[in-house]
XYZ file of C-alpha atoms in Angstrom:
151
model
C 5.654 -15.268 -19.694
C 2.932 -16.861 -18.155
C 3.688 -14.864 -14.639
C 4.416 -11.428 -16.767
C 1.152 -11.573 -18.289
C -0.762 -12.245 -14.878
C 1.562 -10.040 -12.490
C 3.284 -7.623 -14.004
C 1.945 -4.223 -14.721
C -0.069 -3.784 -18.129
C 0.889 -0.574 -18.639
C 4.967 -1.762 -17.698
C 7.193 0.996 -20.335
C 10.741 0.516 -18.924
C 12.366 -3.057 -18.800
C 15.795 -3.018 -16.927
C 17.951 -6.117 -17.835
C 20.909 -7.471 -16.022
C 22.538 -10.064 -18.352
C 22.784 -9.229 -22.144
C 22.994 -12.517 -23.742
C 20.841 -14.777 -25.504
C 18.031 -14.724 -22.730
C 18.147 -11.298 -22.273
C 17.114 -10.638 -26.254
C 14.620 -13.528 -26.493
C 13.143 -11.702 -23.352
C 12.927 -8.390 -24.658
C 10.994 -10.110 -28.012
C 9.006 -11.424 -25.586
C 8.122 -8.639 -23.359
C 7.985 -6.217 -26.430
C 4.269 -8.504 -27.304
C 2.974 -8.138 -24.095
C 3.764 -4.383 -22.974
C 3.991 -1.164 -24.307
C 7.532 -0.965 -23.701
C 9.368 2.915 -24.100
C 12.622 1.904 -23.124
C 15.148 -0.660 -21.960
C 17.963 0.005 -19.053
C 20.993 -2.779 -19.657
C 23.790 -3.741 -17.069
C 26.440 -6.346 -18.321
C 29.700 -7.911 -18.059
C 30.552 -7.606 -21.816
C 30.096 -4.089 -23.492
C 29.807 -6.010 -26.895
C 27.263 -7.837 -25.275
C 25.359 -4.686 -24.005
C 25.795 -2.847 -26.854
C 24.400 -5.515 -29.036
C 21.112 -5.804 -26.714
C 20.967 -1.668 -26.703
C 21.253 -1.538 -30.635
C 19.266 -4.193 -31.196
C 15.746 -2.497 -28.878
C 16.915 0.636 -30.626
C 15.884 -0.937 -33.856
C 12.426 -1.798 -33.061
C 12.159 1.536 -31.723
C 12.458 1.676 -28.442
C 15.049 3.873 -26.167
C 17.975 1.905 -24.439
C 21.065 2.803 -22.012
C 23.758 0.871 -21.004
C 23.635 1.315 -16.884
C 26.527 2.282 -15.266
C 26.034 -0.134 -12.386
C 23.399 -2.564 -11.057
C 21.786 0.041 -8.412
C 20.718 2.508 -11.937
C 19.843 -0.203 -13.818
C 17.005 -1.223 -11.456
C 16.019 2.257 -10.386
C 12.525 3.135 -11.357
C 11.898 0.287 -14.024
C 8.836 -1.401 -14.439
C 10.007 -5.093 -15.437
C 13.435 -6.566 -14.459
C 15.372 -9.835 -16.063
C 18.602 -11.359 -14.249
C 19.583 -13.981 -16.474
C 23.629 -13.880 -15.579
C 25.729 -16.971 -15.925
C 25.083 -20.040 -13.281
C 28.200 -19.600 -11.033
C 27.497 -19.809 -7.642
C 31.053 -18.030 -6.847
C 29.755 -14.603 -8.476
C 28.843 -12.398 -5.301
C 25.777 -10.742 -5.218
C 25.182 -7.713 -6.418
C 21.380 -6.885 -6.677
C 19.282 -5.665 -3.393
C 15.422 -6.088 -4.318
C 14.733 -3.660 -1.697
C 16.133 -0.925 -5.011
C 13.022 -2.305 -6.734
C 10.089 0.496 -6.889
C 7.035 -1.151 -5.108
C 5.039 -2.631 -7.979
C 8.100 -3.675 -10.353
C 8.078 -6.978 -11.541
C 11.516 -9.505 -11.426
C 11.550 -12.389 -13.683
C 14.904 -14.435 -12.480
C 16.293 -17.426 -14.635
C 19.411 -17.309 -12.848
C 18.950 -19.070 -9.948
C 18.580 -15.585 -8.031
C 22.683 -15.888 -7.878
C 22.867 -11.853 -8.248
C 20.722 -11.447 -5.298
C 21.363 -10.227 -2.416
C 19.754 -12.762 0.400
C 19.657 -9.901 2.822
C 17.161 -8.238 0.092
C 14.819 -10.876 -1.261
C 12.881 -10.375 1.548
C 11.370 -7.288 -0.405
C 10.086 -9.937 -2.779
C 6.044 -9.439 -2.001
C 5.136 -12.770 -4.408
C 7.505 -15.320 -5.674
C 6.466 -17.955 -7.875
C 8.763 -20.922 -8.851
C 9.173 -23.338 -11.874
C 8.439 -25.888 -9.449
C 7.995 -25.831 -5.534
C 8.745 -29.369 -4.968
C 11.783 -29.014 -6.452
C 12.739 -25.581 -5.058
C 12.201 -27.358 -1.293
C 13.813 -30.144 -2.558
C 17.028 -28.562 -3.651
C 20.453 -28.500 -2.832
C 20.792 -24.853 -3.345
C 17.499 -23.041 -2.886
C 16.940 -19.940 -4.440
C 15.544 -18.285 -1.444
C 14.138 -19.075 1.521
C 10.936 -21.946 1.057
C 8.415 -20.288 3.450
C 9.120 -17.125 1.148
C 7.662 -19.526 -1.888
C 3.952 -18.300 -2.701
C 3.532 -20.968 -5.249
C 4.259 -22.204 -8.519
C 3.961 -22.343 -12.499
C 1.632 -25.898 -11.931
């Protein structure tokens, strides 16, 4: 949250989320304090899952859609979380270059549903940790692309 509060847009309404588990609902409690959120776009692999998330922002009053694929669900949102599962066999699926200009991505999923052709459209990218991003055996993205980190 510490990157949301200083990056993202104040004035963020629409929060697309890709993954609809456990992160994806602590996020949205999260984001919910910090922004005057309208609405909340959700693309999953489990409808139970997704409909769960979806119900749940409808009861603190918020609207929410289930996207049909991962192209809607980051078209025109302010805030984006990918928080899918930690396989490194999943193919990518997201393209950055879908994000609106002055969207903000938070990624705790090792950017696995990201495109590498995209990430490129990535205009700031702060890590937990750079050392350990250069030092890794799978980066996220490229280093040079690194601006800096949480420290």
């Amino acid at each position: 949250m510490v990157a949301e509060r200083r990056l993202a847009d104040p004035s963020a309404e629409t929060v697309s989320f890709v993954g609809a588990g456990v992160q994806a609902r602590s996020h949205l409690a999260a984001f919910s304090k910090l922004f005057p959120l309208k609405r909340i776009r959700v693309f999953g692999r489990s409808k139970a899952n997704t409909d769960k998330l979806c119900g749940h922002a409808r009861d603190m009053g918020l609207e929410a859609e289930a996207a049909a694929n991962a192209r809607d669900t980051l078209r025109d949102t302010d805030l984006v979380l990918t928080s899918i599962t930690l396989d490194y066999s999943i193919e990518p699926f997201l393209d950055a270059r879908w994000l609106k200009q002055s969207a903000f991505a938070a990624i705790t999923d090792a950017c696995i549903p990201w495109s590498q052709d995209g990430v490129s459209a990535f205009k700031t990218v702060i890590v937990d940790d750079r050392t350990q991003e250069f030092e890794s055996d799978k980066p996220m993205l490229p280093y040079q692309q690194v601006t800096c980190d949480l420290t």
